[in-house]
Coordinates of N, CA and C in Angstrom, one line a residue:
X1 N -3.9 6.9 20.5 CA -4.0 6.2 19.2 C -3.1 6.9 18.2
X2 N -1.9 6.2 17.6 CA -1.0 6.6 16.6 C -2.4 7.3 15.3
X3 N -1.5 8.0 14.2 CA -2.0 8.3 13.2 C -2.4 6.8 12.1
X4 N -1.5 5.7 11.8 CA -1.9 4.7 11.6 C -3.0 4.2 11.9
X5 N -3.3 4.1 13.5 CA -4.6 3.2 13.9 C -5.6 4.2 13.9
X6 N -5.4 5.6 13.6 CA -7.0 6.5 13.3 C -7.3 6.0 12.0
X7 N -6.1 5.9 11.5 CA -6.6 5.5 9.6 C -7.2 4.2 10.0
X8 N -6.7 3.1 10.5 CA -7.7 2.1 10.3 C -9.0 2.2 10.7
X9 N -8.9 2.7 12.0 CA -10.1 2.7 12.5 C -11.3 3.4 11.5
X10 N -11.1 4.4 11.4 CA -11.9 4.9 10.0 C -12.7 4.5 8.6
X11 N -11.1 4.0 8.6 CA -11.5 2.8 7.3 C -12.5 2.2 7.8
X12 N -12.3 1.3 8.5 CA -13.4 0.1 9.0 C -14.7 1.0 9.6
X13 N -14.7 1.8 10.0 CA -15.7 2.1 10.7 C -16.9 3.2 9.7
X14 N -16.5 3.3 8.6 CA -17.3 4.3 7.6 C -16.6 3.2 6.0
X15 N -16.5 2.1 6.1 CA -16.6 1.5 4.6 C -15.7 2.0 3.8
X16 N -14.2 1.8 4.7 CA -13.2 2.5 3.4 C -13.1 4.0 3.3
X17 N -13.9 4.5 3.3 CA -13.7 6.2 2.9 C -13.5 6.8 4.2
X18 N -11.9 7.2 4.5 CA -11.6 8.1 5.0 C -11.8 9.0 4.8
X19 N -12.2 10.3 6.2 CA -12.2 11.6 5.7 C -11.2 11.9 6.9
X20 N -10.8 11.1 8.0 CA -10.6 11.9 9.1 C -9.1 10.6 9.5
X21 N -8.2 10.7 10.2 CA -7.7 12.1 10.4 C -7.1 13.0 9.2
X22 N -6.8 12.0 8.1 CA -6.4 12.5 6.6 C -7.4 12.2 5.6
X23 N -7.9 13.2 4.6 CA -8.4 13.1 3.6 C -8.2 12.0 2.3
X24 N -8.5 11.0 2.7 CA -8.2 9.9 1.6 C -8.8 9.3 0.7
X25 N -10.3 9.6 1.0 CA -11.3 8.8 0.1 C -11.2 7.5 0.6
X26 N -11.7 6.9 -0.5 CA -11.4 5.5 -0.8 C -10.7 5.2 -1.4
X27 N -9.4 5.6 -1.2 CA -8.4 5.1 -2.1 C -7.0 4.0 -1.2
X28 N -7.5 4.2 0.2 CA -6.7 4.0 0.8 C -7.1 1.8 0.8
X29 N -6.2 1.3 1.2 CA -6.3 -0.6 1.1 C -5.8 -0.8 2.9
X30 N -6.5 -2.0 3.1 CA -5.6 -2.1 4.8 C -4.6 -3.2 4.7
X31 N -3.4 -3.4 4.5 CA -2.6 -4.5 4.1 C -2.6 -5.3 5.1
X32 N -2.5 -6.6 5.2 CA -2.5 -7.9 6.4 C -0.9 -7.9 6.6
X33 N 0.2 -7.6 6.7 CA 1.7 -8.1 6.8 C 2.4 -9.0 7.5
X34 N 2.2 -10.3 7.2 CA 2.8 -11.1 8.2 C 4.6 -11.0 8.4
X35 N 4.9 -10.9 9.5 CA 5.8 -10.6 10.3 C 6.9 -12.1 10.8
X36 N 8.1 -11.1 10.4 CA 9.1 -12.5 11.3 C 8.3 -13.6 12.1
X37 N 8.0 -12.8 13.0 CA 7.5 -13.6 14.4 C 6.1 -14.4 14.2
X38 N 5.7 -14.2 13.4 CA 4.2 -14.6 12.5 C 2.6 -13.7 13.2
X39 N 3.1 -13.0 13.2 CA 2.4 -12.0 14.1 C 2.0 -11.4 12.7
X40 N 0.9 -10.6 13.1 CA 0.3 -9.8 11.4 C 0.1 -8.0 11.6
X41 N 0.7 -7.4 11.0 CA 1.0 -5.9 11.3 C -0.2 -5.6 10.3
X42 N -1.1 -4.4 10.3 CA -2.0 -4.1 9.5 C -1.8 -2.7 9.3
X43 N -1.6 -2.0 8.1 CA -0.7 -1.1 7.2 C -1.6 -0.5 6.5
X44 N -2.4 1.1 6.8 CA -3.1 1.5 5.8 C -2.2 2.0 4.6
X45 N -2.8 2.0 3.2 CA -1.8 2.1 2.2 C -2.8 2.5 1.2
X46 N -1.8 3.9 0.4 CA -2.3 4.7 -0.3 C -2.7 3.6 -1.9
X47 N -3.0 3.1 -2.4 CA -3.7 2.3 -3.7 C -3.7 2.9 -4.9
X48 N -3.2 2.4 -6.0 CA -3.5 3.2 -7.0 C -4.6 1.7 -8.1
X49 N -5.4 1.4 -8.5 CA -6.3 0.2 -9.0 C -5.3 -0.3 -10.3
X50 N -5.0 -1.5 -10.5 CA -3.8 -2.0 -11.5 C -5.0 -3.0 -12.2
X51 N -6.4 -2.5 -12.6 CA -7.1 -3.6 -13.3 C -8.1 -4.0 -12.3
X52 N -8.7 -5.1 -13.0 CA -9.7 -5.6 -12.1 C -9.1 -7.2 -11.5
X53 N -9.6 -6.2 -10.3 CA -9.4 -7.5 -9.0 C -7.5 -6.8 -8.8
X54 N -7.2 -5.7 -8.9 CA -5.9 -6.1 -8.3 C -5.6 -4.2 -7.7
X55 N -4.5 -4.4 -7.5 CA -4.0 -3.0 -6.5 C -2.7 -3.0 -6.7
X56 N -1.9 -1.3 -6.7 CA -1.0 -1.1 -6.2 C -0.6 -0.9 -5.2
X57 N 0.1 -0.7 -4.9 CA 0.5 -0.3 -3.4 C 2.4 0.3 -3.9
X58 N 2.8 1.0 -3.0 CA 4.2 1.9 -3.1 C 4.9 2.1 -1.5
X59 N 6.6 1.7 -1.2 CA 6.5 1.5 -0.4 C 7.4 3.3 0.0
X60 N 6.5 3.9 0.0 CA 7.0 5.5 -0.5 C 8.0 5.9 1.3
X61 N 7.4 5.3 2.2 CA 7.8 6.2 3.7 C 8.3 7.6 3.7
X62 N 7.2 8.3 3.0 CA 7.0 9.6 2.7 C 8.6 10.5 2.5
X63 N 9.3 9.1 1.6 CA 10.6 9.8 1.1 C 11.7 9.4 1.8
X64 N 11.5 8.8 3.0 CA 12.9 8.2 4.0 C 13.8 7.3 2.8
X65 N 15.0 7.8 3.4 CA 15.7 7.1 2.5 C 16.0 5.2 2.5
X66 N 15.3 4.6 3.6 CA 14.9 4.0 4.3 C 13.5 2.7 3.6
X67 N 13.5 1.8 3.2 CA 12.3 1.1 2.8 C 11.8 0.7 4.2
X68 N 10.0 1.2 4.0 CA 9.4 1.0 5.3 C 9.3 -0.4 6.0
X69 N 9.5 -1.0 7.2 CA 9.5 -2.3 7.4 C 8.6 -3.7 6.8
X70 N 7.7 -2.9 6.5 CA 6.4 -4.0 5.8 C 6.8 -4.1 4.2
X71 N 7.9 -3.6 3.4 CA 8.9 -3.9 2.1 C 9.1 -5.2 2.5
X72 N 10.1 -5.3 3.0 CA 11.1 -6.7 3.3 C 10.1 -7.7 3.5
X73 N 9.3 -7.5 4.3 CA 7.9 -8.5 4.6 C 7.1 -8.9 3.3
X74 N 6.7 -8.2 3.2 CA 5.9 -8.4 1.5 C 7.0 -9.1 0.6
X75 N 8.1 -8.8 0.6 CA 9.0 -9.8 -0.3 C 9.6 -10.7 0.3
X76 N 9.0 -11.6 1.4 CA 9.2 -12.9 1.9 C 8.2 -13.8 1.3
X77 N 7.2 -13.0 0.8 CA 5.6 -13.7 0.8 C 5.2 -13.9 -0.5
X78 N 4.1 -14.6 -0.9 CA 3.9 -14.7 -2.1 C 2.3 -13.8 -1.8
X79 N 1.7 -14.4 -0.9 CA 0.4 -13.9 -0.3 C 0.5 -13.2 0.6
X80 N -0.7 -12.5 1.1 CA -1.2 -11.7 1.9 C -2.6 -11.6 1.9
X81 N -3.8 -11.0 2.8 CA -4.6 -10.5 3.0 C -4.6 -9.0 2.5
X82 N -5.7 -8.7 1.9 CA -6.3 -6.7 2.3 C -7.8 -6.6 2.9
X83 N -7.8 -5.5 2.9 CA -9.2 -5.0 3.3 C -9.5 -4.0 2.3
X84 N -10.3 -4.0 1.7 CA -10.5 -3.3 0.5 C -12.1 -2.6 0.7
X85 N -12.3 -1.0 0.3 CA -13.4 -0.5 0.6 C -14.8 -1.2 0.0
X86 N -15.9 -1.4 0.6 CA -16.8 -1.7 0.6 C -18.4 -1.2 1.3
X87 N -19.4 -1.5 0.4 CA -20.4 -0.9 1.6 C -21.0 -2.5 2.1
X88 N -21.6 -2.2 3.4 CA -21.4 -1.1 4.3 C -20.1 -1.4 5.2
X89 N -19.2 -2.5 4.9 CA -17.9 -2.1 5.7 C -17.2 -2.9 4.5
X90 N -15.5 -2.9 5.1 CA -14.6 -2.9 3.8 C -14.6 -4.8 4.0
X91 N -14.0 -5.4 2.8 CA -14.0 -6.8 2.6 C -12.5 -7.0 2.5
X92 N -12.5 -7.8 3.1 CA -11.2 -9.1 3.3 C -11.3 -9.8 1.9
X93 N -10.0 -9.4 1.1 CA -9.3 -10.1 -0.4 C -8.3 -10.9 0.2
X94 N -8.1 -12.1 0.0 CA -6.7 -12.8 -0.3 C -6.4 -12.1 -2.0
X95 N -4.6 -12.1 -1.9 CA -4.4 -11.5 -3.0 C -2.8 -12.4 -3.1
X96 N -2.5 -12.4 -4.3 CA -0.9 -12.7 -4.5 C -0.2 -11.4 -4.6
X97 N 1.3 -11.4 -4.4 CA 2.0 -10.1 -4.1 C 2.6 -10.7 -5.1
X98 N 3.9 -9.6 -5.8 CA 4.6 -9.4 -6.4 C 4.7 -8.2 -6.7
X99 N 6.2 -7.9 -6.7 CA 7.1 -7.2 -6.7 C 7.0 -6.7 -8.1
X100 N 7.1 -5.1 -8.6 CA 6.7 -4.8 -10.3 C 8.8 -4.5 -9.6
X101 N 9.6 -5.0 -11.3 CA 10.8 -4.2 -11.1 C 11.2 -3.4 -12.6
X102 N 11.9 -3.1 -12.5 CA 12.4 -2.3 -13.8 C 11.5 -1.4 -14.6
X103 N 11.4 -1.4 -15.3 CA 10.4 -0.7 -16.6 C 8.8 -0.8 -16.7
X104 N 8.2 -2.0 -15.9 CA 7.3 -1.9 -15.3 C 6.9 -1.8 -13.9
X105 N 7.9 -1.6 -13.5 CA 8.3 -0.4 -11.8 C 7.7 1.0 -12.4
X106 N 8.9 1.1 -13.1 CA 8.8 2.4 -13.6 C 7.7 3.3 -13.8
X107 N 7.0 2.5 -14.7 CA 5.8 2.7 -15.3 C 4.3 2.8 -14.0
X108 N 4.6 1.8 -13.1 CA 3.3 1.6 -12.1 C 4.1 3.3 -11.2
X109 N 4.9 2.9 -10.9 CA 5.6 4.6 -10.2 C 4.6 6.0 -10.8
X110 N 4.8 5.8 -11.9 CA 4.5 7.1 -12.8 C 3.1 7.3 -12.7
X111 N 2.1 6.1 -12.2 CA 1.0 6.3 -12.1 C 0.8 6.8 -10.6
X112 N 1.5 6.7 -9.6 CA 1.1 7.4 -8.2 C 1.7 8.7 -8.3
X113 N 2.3 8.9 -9.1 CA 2.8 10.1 -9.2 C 2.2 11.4 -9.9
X114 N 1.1 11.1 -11.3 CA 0.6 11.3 -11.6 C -0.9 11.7 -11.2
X115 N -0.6 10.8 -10.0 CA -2.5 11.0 -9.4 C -2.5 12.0 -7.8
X116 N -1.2 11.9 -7.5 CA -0.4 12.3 -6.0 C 0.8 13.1 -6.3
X117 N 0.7 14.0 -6.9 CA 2.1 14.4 -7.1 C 3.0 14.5 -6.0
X118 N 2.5 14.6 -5.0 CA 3.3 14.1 -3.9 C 4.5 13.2 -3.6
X119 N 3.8 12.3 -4.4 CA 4.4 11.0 -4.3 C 5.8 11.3 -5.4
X120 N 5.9 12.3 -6.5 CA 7.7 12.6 -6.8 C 8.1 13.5 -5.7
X121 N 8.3 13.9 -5.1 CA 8.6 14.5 -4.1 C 9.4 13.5 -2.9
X122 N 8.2 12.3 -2.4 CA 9.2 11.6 -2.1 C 10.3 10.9 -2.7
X123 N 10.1 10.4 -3.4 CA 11.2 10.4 -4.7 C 12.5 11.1 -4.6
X124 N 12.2 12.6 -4.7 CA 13.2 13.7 -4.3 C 14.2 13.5 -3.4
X125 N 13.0 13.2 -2.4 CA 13.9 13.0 -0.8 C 14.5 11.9 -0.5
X126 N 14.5 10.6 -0.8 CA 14.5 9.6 -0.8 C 16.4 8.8 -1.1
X127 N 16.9 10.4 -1.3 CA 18.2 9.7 -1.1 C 18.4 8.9 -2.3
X128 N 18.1 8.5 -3.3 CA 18.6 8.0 -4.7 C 17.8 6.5 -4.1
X129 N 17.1 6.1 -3.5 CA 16.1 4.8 -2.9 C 15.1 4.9 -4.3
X130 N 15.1 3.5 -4.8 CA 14.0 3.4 -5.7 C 13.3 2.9 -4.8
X131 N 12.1 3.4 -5.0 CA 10.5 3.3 -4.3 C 10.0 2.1 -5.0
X132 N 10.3 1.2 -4.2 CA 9.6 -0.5 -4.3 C 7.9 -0.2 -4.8
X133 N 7.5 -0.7 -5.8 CA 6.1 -1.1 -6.0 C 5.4 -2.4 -5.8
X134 N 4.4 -2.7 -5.3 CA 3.8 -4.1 -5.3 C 2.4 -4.2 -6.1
X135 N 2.1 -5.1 -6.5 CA 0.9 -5.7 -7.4 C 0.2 -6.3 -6.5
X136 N -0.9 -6.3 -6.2 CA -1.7 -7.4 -5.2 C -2.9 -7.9 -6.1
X137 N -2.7 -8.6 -6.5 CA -3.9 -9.3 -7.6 C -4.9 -10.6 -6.1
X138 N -5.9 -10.2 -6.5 CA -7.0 -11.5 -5.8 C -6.6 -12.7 -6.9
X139 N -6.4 -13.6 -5.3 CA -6.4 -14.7 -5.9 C -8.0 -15.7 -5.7

C-alpha cells in the first residue's frame, strides 16, 4: 500500500484524524478527482478552512516544479466530491471548485504558509511554479 492509500485508509477508518502513517490531525480532506477517462482518483489533501462550509486545498507536490496531476483535473471541473472529517467516520460534501488567482491566490497561499511553514519551502523549491490554490465551497 503506497503512502497515499495509508492516508486514506486512516482517514476513513478513525473519522478524519490521521495519526499514522503522517501526523495530520484532522486537517487533512479526501478529494473525489474525476479523471480524463472518467474514472475518479481520490487525493488526501492537506486543508486549510476558507469559512463555513468551504476548504482550501494547494496543489504544493511538495515543491516539484511540476503541478501535481489532479491541478489540470480540478480546472476542467466546476464540481467535485470530498470527504471531510467527521464522527464517527468522515462525510461526503459535494462542493464547487474554483480556482483563487492573483491577490487572492496570494493571500489564501499566505495562509498555508503561515500554519505549515513548510509549505514556503515548497515554494523555494518549486522552480519559480506558482502553487495553484483551490476553494471548495459545499454546494
Amino acid at each position: 500500500m503506497d503512502f497515499n492509500e495509508q492516508m486514506i485508509a486512516a482517514f476513513r477508518a478513525n473519522g478524519g484524524d490521521v495519526q499514522e502513517p503522517a501526523a495530520f490531525g484532522r486537517s487533512l480532506i479526501l478529494v473525489h478527482v474525476p479523471r480524463k477517462d472518467g474514472s475518479i482518483l481520490v487525493r488526501p489533501l492537506r486543508n486549510m478552512p476558507a469559512g463555513d462550509d468551504a476548504w482550501m486545498v494547494a496543489g504544493s507536490a511538495g515543491g516539484s516544479p511540476k503541478d501535481p496531476a489532479w491541478v489540470h483535473s480540478l480546472r476542467r471541473t466546476d464540481r467535485v466530491d470530498i470527504e471531510v472529517p467527521a464522527d464517527p467516520e468522515p462525510v461526503l460534501v459535494p462542493v464547487h471548485v474554483e480556482e483563487l488567482l492573483d491577490d487572492e491566490r496570494d493571500r489564501a497561499w499566505q495562509v498555508f504558509v503561515d500554519a505549515e511553514p513548510g509549505f514556503g519551502e515548497y515554494e523555494r523549491k518549486a522552480e519559480g511554479r506558482v502553487i495553484p490554490v483551490f476553494r471548495l465551497t459545499r454546494v
